[in-house]
Structure formats: structure tokens, C-alpha cells
């Protein structure tokens, strides 16, 4: 609906709202997004970078329809300077976020086996071991500790590296590049250089694998356990990519670009699980309930994924390839459209009392991992890691609490993905 008195006939466009997307504390839901949701199912926004305006779709049903509709293209986004949150894009060849089917399908199919339930479950035991090592070290040191630095940063990095087949010696560099690529603080040029360096590194690793050698350092990746000399067929992501290049399913440049994106994506759990821990420590009832009812933890993880505002503002837009009507709004060919998964996760039609954390919520068809062809590749991996981390806090740190008043906690400034900079705790 338009404002009272405004023309409301067909063709009347909603006003363009500025969305400055400033830093927000804790897990606060963005008040601007709340207003946009109240204003209508489809509104128009202007973000800090790029030019012009874009449509914003917020209702659960509409978000699912748009993200599953081939009339909206990701590829076309690269041809426009769409209004956006990030100062720079990070597309490389193989950047599946900017691909449409069938090219998108072809690229994802190559790595899919590593991210299926059996692929991820194969890694659970090793992930548990790596987490135990980190937690044991924290307990040995004694309180206080920063659980972001000690566990939440190194654990997802180690797990995704293991899945990728990235040798342990390369992991600190991978982490450094990821930070530079995902942050705008060092400038677009430094980000672009980090992207190139990481790409070159993966290219070299893939070439060694195609040649049948083990990954650099030969170490403890899945390759060594497969006992096949680290050939392309060891089930690791770089193994799958090397096999795909050798078979001509994708180019070497596409494979390196895809590896880069997966490695970067792997670190998303650091921030998300940082927010989970923050919520647990600020809600004693929730902590107690999950401590006493371990069987309710998997559904609690889903509810926390729904509730947590994972990102700031909105991510990548889509461009209408033809005129499309969404919830009564006439979107014209060439116009950019954003969906908000965060808003869809608070749609009261689907989630009664959406602002409440209900660990037993059922059904819980949240879209925290997206929807449609671009659905998060790492969703099952992220779930597995989130569950292991939740168990670690609840079962291994009795009496866990913040070591500073919560008002002193610091949140990542200027971040695309929201999360605590550090979590100083004691027990
Ligand atoms: C895409 C959420 C963890 C890799 C996405 C999308 C969302 C998302 C909302 C975008 C859907 C769209 O473009 O419409 C999350 C959350 C995570 C998480 C909340 C943690 C709790 C991971 C992990 C990995 C990963 C662990 C890698 C191992 C990716 C990739 C894409 C993606 C590569 C692009 C997929 C495509 O465009 O086809 N994720 N993710 N994510 N995610 Fe995740």
C-alpha cells in the first residue's frame, strides 16, 4: 500500500527508501528492515554503494517464488552497477553466486558429492577430534578465554580445509586471504590482490592433484587416508575439482574460482556460531533447557539459524529478464530485485511470534541457507559444525558466562556477515 492520499492505482511505484545499513549491536534485528517489512510485501531500496534503486521482497512465499524463478538472473547482475551494500564484488571465473543454470548446475554438480549427507557425515568424527583438541587446550589454559579466537575461528577453518583437501600448513594463509577478501577495511585493491593470490594458490594445488601428486605438504587431508597417492579421486573437494578439470567438465580457472568461494564460505560458521553462543549466554533459560534436553538441540540449532540475522542488509541481487509481477508489484525487465532471507525468517504468517526463540518450533521451514538453485552449498556442513559447537559449550563448560558486561562486547564493524569480534568468557 502507498501512503494515505498517494495514488494507489496500477503503476504507482512505492517510494525509494535509503538503507544506510549501519553497524548493529548483538543480534538486534535491523530496524530499517522491520520498517520495510511493515511498508509492504514489495518495496524499493537504495543501499550505500552502486547506483540507482532495487526492489526488495520480504515475505516468505514471495522470497521462495523469486529465488526459484528462472526469469530472475544472477549473471545479469555483473552487467549493472546495482545498488548494493558491498563496495566491491568478488566475482572470479567459477563464482557460482553470479552464474545461472545450466552453467551454474554444471559447476555445482562437480563438487556436490563432498557436501551431501554421507560426504559430510564422513567428516564428523575427524571434526569432533579437531574440536576436542581446541576445547582441551582452552580448558588446560583455564579461564578467562576468548572463544572466538580459541575455537570459533580455527574450528570451521580446519573443517572446511579438511573437506577441501587443503594441507594444514596452508591454512593460516587461507584464513588471512579470506579476511582480506571479505572486508572492505583494507581497500578494494588489497581485496583484489588477496583474491588473486588465493586463486593462484588453488591453481597450483589443483595442478599437483591433476598430475597425480599429493596436495602440498602431503599431510593429513582426506587424500592421505584414501591411500591413493592423493589422486583426483580421493573425495576431497580439490580432488573432485581436479577430476572435473581432467574430464573437461570445467576449466582450471573455474575450478580454482569455485575452490576459493567454498573455502571462503566455510568460515561463515565462525560468525553464525558466535551469535549462537552469544544468545545462549544471554538467555539462561535457553542454556538450561538445552543442557538438560540434549535431544532438543538439533531443532534448537534450526531455530537459532532462523532467528539470527546472519548478514547485514542484503547480499546479491537478481535482475528480471522479462516483466514479472510479484505480490502485485510490476517488476520490469532489467530491474534489480533483492530478497531478504532474514525478513522471510520473521514472516508471521509462517512463524507465529517470529521474534521469539522457540527451540521446539515445528514446522520450521526457515530460509537461513537460502532457497532455489543458489541454496547454500555448505548447509549440511554448517549444521554439523553448529551442532558439535553447541554440544561443546553445553557439555564441556559448566557455568560458562561472559567475563565482561555484555555492553562491552564488540561486533565486527563494517561487516557483510555479522558476528562478535571476540567472546571473552569465564567458567
Ligand atoms: C550461499 C547462508 C555456511 C558456502 C549461501 C546463501 C546463504 C548462505 C543465505 C545464499 C543463497 C542465495 O544466493 O540466494 C549460510 C549460512 C551459513 C553458511 C547462514 C552458516 C551458518 C556455509 C559454508 C560453506 C558455504 C560452511 C562452504 C563450505 C556457500 C556457497 C554459496 C553459499 C559456495 C553460493 C551458492 C550458490 O550461489 O550456488 N549461504 N552459509 N556456506 N554458501 Fe553458505
XYZ file of C-alpha atoms and ligand atoms in Angstrom:
470
model
C 0.000 0.000 0.000
C 1.006 3.567 -0.672
C 0.882 6.319 1.920
C -2.579 7.773 2.614
C -3.604 10.118 -0.141
C -0.955 8.882 -2.559
C -2.052 7.493 -5.895
C -2.561 3.777 -5.412
C -3.653 2.719 -8.865
C -1.870 0.252 -11.073
C 1.569 1.568 -11.960
C 2.027 3.597 -8.775
C 5.562 2.895 -7.566
C 6.395 2.684 -3.857
C 8.880 5.331 -2.662
C 12.617 4.553 -2.748
C 13.891 4.144 0.832
C 17.530 4.746 1.791
C 19.000 1.795 3.651
C 22.252 3.028 5.208
C 22.872 -0.412 6.795
C 24.973 0.841 9.672
C 26.578 -1.494 12.227
C 24.098 -3.076 14.619
C 24.875 -4.443 18.077
C 24.414 -8.056 19.115
C 21.741 -9.984 17.288
C 19.421 -6.959 17.033
C 17.120 -7.169 14.023
C 17.716 -4.253 11.645
C 15.041 -1.594 12.430
C 15.119 -0.350 8.822
C 14.304 -3.840 7.577
C 11.421 -4.047 10.103
C 10.022 -0.801 8.678
C 10.393 -2.009 5.104
C 8.527 -5.229 6.035
C 5.700 -3.175 7.518
C 5.561 -0.911 4.493
C 4.633 -3.638 2.059
C 5.462 -7.021 0.662
C 7.482 -5.363 -2.113
C 9.298 -2.053 -1.576
C 12.159 -0.134 -3.184
C 15.569 0.496 -1.603
C 18.829 2.354 -2.144
C 21.987 0.923 -0.499
C 25.309 2.711 0.239
C 27.203 1.616 -2.926
C 26.443 1.287 -6.637
C 23.759 3.369 -8.286
C 20.007 3.596 -8.683
C 17.447 1.640 -6.665
C 16.316 -2.002 -6.402
C 13.159 -3.859 -5.458
C 13.071 -5.627 -2.089
C 10.941 -8.739 -1.482
C 10.429 -9.770 2.153
C 7.568 -12.286 2.558
C 8.429 -15.974 2.898
C 6.256 -17.123 -0.033
C 7.458 -14.314 -2.319
C 11.131 -14.864 -1.404
C 10.771 -18.536 -2.277
C 9.000 -17.723 -5.549
C 11.604 -15.166 -6.706
C 14.635 -17.290 -5.800
C 13.212 -20.270 -7.668
C 12.151 -18.330 -10.782
C 14.447 -18.556 -13.839
C 13.121 -15.189 -15.051
C 15.464 -13.639 -12.451
C 19.162 -13.826 -13.362
C 22.340 -13.610 -11.326
C 24.587 -13.450 -14.375
C 22.962 -10.188 -15.478
C 23.969 -8.569 -12.161
C 27.549 -8.330 -13.423
C 26.450 -6.064 -16.275
C 24.993 -3.383 -13.989
C 26.214 -1.164 -11.186
C 23.359 -2.354 -8.947
C 22.784 -0.510 -5.671
C 24.441 -2.706 -3.021
C 25.955 -2.965 0.451
C 29.471 -4.062 -0.555
C 31.838 -1.549 -2.144
C 33.219 -4.251 -4.446
C 32.104 -7.570 -5.960
C 34.336 -10.614 -5.710
C 33.462 -12.475 -8.904
C 36.086 -14.819 -10.326
C 35.593 -17.472 -13.003
C 33.596 -20.198 -11.250
C 31.869 -17.704 -8.938
C 28.655 -19.691 -8.722
C 26.866 -16.841 -6.986
C 26.896 -14.983 -10.334
C 26.002 -17.943 -12.563
C 22.612 -19.101 -13.835
C 21.560 -22.631 -14.774
C 22.691 -24.554 -16.765
C 26.294 -23.298 -16.227
C 25.588 -22.966 -12.508
C 24.272 -26.536 -12.321
C 27.317 -27.862 -14.184
C 29.733 -26.248 -11.707
C 27.851 -27.254 -8.563
C 27.465 -30.844 -9.744
C 31.244 -31.322 -9.754
C 31.613 -30.610 -6.022
C 28.182 -31.822 -4.844
C 29.334 -35.294 -3.606
C 31.519 -33.706 -0.893
C 28.569 -31.716 0.513
C 25.901 -34.449 0.628
C 24.825 -36.030 3.929
C 27.210 -39.000 3.509
C 30.028 -36.687 2.408
C 29.596 -34.500 5.478
C 28.964 -37.401 7.897
C 32.253 -38.968 6.832
C 33.936 -35.914 8.278
C 32.053 -35.801 11.612
C 34.495 -37.963 13.580
C 37.520 -36.002 12.394
C 35.694 -32.710 13.071
C 34.879 -33.864 16.602
C 38.568 -34.706 17.178
C 39.704 -31.308 15.947
C 37.125 -29.565 18.145
C 38.120 -31.652 21.184
C 41.759 -30.636 20.689
C 40.819 -26.945 20.634
C 38.492 -27.230 23.645
C 41.016 -29.283 25.634
C 43.618 -26.582 25.066
C 41.233 -23.896 26.360
C 40.351 -25.934 29.452
C 44.025 -26.674 30.119
C 44.857 -22.953 29.998
C 41.961 -22.159 32.322
C 39.711 -19.083 32.392
C 39.348 -16.455 31.075
C 39.378 -17.172 27.343
C 38.280 -15.584 24.089
C 36.242 -18.360 22.480
C 36.212 -16.603 19.096
C 39.995 -16.724 18.783
C 40.427 -20.054 20.564
C 37.639 -22.131 18.978
C 35.148 -20.326 16.735
C 37.738 -19.103 14.222
C 40.074 -22.131 13.981
C 37.408 -24.872 14.034
C 35.381 -24.063 10.861
C 38.652 -23.215 9.075
C 40.086 -26.626 9.981
C 36.904 -28.497 8.995
C 36.449 -26.820 5.629
C 40.175 -27.181 4.881
C 39.921 -30.877 5.664
C 36.951 -31.208 3.296
C 38.732 -29.175 0.633
C 41.956 -31.153 0.953
C 43.911 -28.025 1.918
C 47.037 -29.108 3.824
C 47.399 -27.838 7.423
C 50.452 -25.732 6.539
C 48.365 -23.666 4.088
C 45.522 -22.887 6.493
C 46.821 -19.694 8.139
C 47.314 -18.170 4.687
C 43.818 -19.256 3.612
C 42.375 -17.553 6.688
C 44.346 -14.359 6.013
C 43.149 -14.190 2.389
C 39.558 -14.858 3.428
C 39.653 -11.949 5.887
C 41.074 -9.579 3.274
C 38.560 -10.613 0.607
C 35.544 -10.312 2.907
C 36.458 -6.977 4.414
C 36.322 -3.548 2.855
C 38.634 -2.092 5.529
C 41.863 -2.596 3.542
C 40.508 -1.208 0.273
C 39.257 -2.819 -2.922
C 42.776 -3.161 -4.305
C 44.094 -5.200 -1.367
C 40.988 -7.417 -1.537
C 41.520 -7.991 -5.256
C 45.177 -8.894 -4.669
C 44.244 -11.380 -1.923
C 41.683 -12.927 -4.271
C 44.327 -13.336 -6.970
C 46.856 -14.837 -4.557
C 44.310 -17.316 -3.200
C 43.240 -18.236 -6.735
C 46.855 -18.815 -7.790
C 47.415 -20.964 -4.732
C 44.413 -23.176 -5.545
C 45.513 -23.363 -9.190
C 48.898 -24.731 -8.109
C 47.250 -27.196 -5.726
C 44.859 -28.404 -8.454
C 47.728 -28.843 -10.932
C 49.608 -31.023 -8.474
C 46.486 -33.123 -7.986
C 45.821 -33.450 -11.708
C 49.410 -34.595 -12.100
C 48.611 -37.280 -9.521
C 50.730 -35.899 -6.714
C 49.582 -35.371 -3.161
C 48.488 -31.908 -2.043
C 51.398 -29.716 -0.959
C 52.886 -30.947 2.276
C 51.288 -34.305 1.707
C 49.824 -34.294 5.170
C 46.688 -35.348 6.906
C 43.984 -34.425 4.426
C 41.390 -36.928 3.289
C 43.799 -37.684 0.451
C 46.324 -39.381 2.654
C 43.704 -41.644 4.179
C 42.388 -42.686 0.797
C 45.855 -44.138 0.244
C 45.798 -43.464 -3.455
C 48.674 -41.039 -3.538
C 46.402 -38.019 -3.378
C 44.973 -38.613 -6.821
C 41.947 -36.747 -8.084
C 39.534 -39.384 -6.796
C 40.029 -39.079 -3.017
C 36.658 -37.436 -2.360
C 38.065 -34.099 -1.188
C 36.745 -31.012 -2.956
C 40.060 -30.239 -4.662
C 40.183 -33.921 -5.679
C 36.713 -33.643 -7.233
C 37.663 -30.401 -8.961
C 40.905 -31.861 -10.316
C 38.954 -34.849 -11.670
C 36.409 -32.454 -13.190
C 39.162 -30.484 -14.954
C 40.794 -33.684 -16.189
C 37.403 -34.849 -17.577
C 36.697 -31.494 -19.205
C 33.640 -30.751 -17.030
C 35.042 -27.365 -16.053
C 38.107 -25.259 -16.811
C 41.068 -24.919 -14.485
C 40.151 -21.254 -13.892
C 36.570 -22.219 -12.993
C 37.836 -24.921 -10.630
C 40.187 -22.526 -8.821
C 37.459 -19.871 -8.542
C 34.992 -22.391 -7.152
C 37.551 -23.697 -4.645
C 38.166 -20.133 -3.472
C 34.464 -19.474 -2.907
C 33.943 -22.707 -0.985
C 36.980 -22.088 1.204
C 35.758 -18.549 1.992
C 32.186 -19.753 2.589
C 33.485 -22.276 5.084
C 34.341 -19.536 7.547
C 30.708 -18.326 7.762
C 30.179 -20.669 10.713
C 32.597 -18.624 12.848
C 30.236 -15.669 12.902
C 26.981 -17.614 12.964
C 28.037 -19.853 15.832
C 29.477 -16.800 17.607
C 25.961 -15.392 17.544
C 24.558 -18.721 18.777
C 26.917 -18.649 21.760
C 26.027 -15.015 22.469
C 22.315 -15.909 22.520
C 22.906 -18.899 24.816
C 24.917 -16.816 27.279
C 22.343 -14.023 27.356
C 19.352 -16.382 27.772
C 19.895 -18.570 30.860
C 16.534 -20.360 30.337
C 17.620 -21.465 26.884
C 21.018 -22.613 28.189
C 19.362 -24.670 30.980
C 16.782 -26.237 28.709
C 19.362 -27.308 26.103
C 21.711 -28.569 28.804
C 19.012 -30.766 30.274
C 17.419 -31.873 26.991
C 20.209 -32.835 24.580
C 17.580 -34.350 22.269
C 16.154 -30.866 21.634
C 19.492 -29.473 20.407
C 19.197 -30.227 16.665
C 15.830 -28.462 16.454
C 17.226 -25.607 18.590
C 20.050 -25.164 16.059
C 17.443 -24.791 13.290
C 15.536 -22.227 15.360
C 18.710 -20.259 16.097
C 19.602 -20.299 12.385
C 16.139 -18.892 11.666
C 16.394 -16.223 14.363
C 19.961 -14.974 13.856
C 20.310 -12.029 11.444
C 23.291 -13.656 9.725
C 24.165 -10.796 7.429
C 23.910 -7.042 7.256
C 21.226 -5.727 4.805
C 21.027 -7.907 1.658
C 23.556 -9.873 -0.414
C 23.456 -10.398 -4.170
C 20.552 -9.106 -6.234
C 18.870 -10.731 -9.218
C 17.844 -8.999 -12.485
C 14.435 -9.543 -14.087
C 14.927 -10.905 -17.622
C 11.317 -10.049 -18.521
C 8.393 -8.258 -16.842
C 7.289 -10.200 -13.753
C 4.564 -9.407 -11.209
C 5.479 -10.202 -7.586
C 2.811 -9.721 -4.892
C 1.093 -7.154 -7.102
C 4.261 -5.191 -7.923
C 5.093 -4.902 -11.597
C 8.828 -5.579 -11.950
C 10.127 -4.645 -15.405
C 12.764 -6.385 -17.475
C 16.251 -5.154 -16.474
C 15.270 -4.071 -12.950
C 17.241 -5.435 -9.964
C 15.478 -7.339 -7.179
C 16.718 -8.291 -3.718
C 15.141 -10.895 -1.481
C 15.674 -10.789 2.283
C 16.047 -14.262 3.790
C 16.234 -12.551 7.195
C 12.835 -10.953 6.682
C 11.317 -14.195 5.332
C 12.512 -15.918 8.514
C 10.401 -13.445 10.537
C 7.242 -13.751 8.416
C 4.419 -14.058 10.990
C 2.258 -15.993 8.500
C 4.782 -18.823 8.604
C 6.457 -18.374 12.014
C 3.956 -17.414 14.742
C 5.530 -14.975 17.223
C 8.607 -14.695 14.967
C 10.658 -12.601 17.403
C 10.623 -15.393 19.987
C 13.249 -18.156 20.114
C 11.285 -21.401 20.410
C 13.734 -24.324 20.375
C 10.872 -26.746 19.732
C 9.371 -24.778 16.823
C 7.790 -27.187 14.334
C 7.469 -26.966 11.434
C 10.411 -24.628 10.885
C 10.807 -24.049 7.144
C 13.399 -21.281 7.587
C 15.428 -19.978 4.658
C 18.640 -19.132 6.554
C 20.560 -21.080 3.884
C 18.645 -19.501 1.017
C 16.301 -21.183 -1.445
C 16.292 -22.331 -5.063
C 19.349 -23.162 -7.172
C 21.647 -20.908 -5.099
C 20.748 -22.691 -1.833
C 23.875 -22.781 0.348
C 26.319 -25.476 -0.784
C 27.628 -25.807 2.771
C 24.297 -26.105 4.640
C 24.833 -29.651 5.911
C 28.437 -28.915 6.816
C 27.370 -25.766 8.690
C 24.691 -27.722 10.581
C 27.141 -30.433 11.583
C 29.666 -27.880 12.857
C 26.987 -25.848 14.666
C 25.752 -28.974 16.463
C 29.250 -30.002 17.552
C 29.962 -26.482 18.820
C 26.672 -26.310 20.719
C 27.446 -29.639 22.434
C 30.935 -28.402 23.309
C 29.656 -25.252 25.070
C 26.839 -27.008 26.928
C 28.638 -30.189 27.947
C 32.212 -29.119 28.482
C 31.902 -25.640 30.045
C 29.623 -25.871 33.086
C 28.976 -22.401 34.464
C 30.089 -20.665 31.260
C 29.451 -16.896 31.369
C 30.780 -13.664 29.901
C 33.940 -12.284 31.517
C 32.870 -8.694 30.725
C 29.490 -6.921 30.856
C 27.627 -7.689 27.597
C 27.576 -3.958 26.812
C 31.342 -4.127 26.324
C 31.245 -6.897 23.684
C 32.435 -5.734 20.276
C 30.770 -6.618 16.972
C 32.507 -6.756 13.608
C 32.475 -3.231 12.194
C 31.570 -2.652 8.546
C 30.863 -6.354 8.151
C 28.810 -8.025 5.458
C 28.350 -11.044 7.739
C 27.506 -10.071 11.318
C 29.175 -11.573 14.366
C 31.098 -10.886 17.575
C 34.749 -9.815 17.227
C 35.577 -11.656 20.414
C 33.723 -13.599 23.114
C 35.592 -13.164 26.402
C 34.243 -15.783 28.821
C 34.973 -17.395 32.126
C 33.662 -20.578 33.811
C 25.296 -19.498 -0.397
C 23.977 -18.979 4.267
C 27.782 -21.699 5.635
C 29.260 -21.923 1.011
C 24.610 -19.146 0.759
C 23.403 -18.341 0.773
C 23.046 -18.185 2.085
C 24.005 -18.906 2.889
C 21.854 -17.393 2.615
C 22.889 -17.598 -0.447
C 21.727 -18.030 -1.197
C 21.494 -17.089 -2.388
O 22.442 -16.617 -3.043
O 20.333 -16.810 -2.683
C 24.941 -19.631 5.039
C 24.921 -19.674 6.493
C 25.999 -20.441 6.883
C 26.673 -20.868 5.667
C 23.871 -18.996 7.389
C 26.472 -20.823 8.252
C 25.710 -20.963 9.315
C 28.469 -22.064 4.501
C 29.584 -22.986 4.447
C 30.008 -23.027 3.139
C 29.149 -22.155 2.369
C 30.133 -23.752 5.639
C 31.126 -23.793 2.472
C 31.625 -24.872 2.820
C 28.332 -21.252 0.244
C 28.452 -21.066 -1.202
C 27.294 -20.383 -1.614
C 26.504 -20.154 -0.408
C 29.602 -21.515 -2.084
C 26.919 -19.953 -3.047
C 25.941 -20.944 -3.615
C 25.418 -20.593 -4.998
O 25.356 -19.402 -5.355
O 25.049 -21.509 -5.742
N 24.947 -19.489 2.041
N 26.010 -20.347 4.590
N 28.222 -21.598 3.212
N 27.159 -20.693 0.682
Fe 26.531 -20.627 2.618
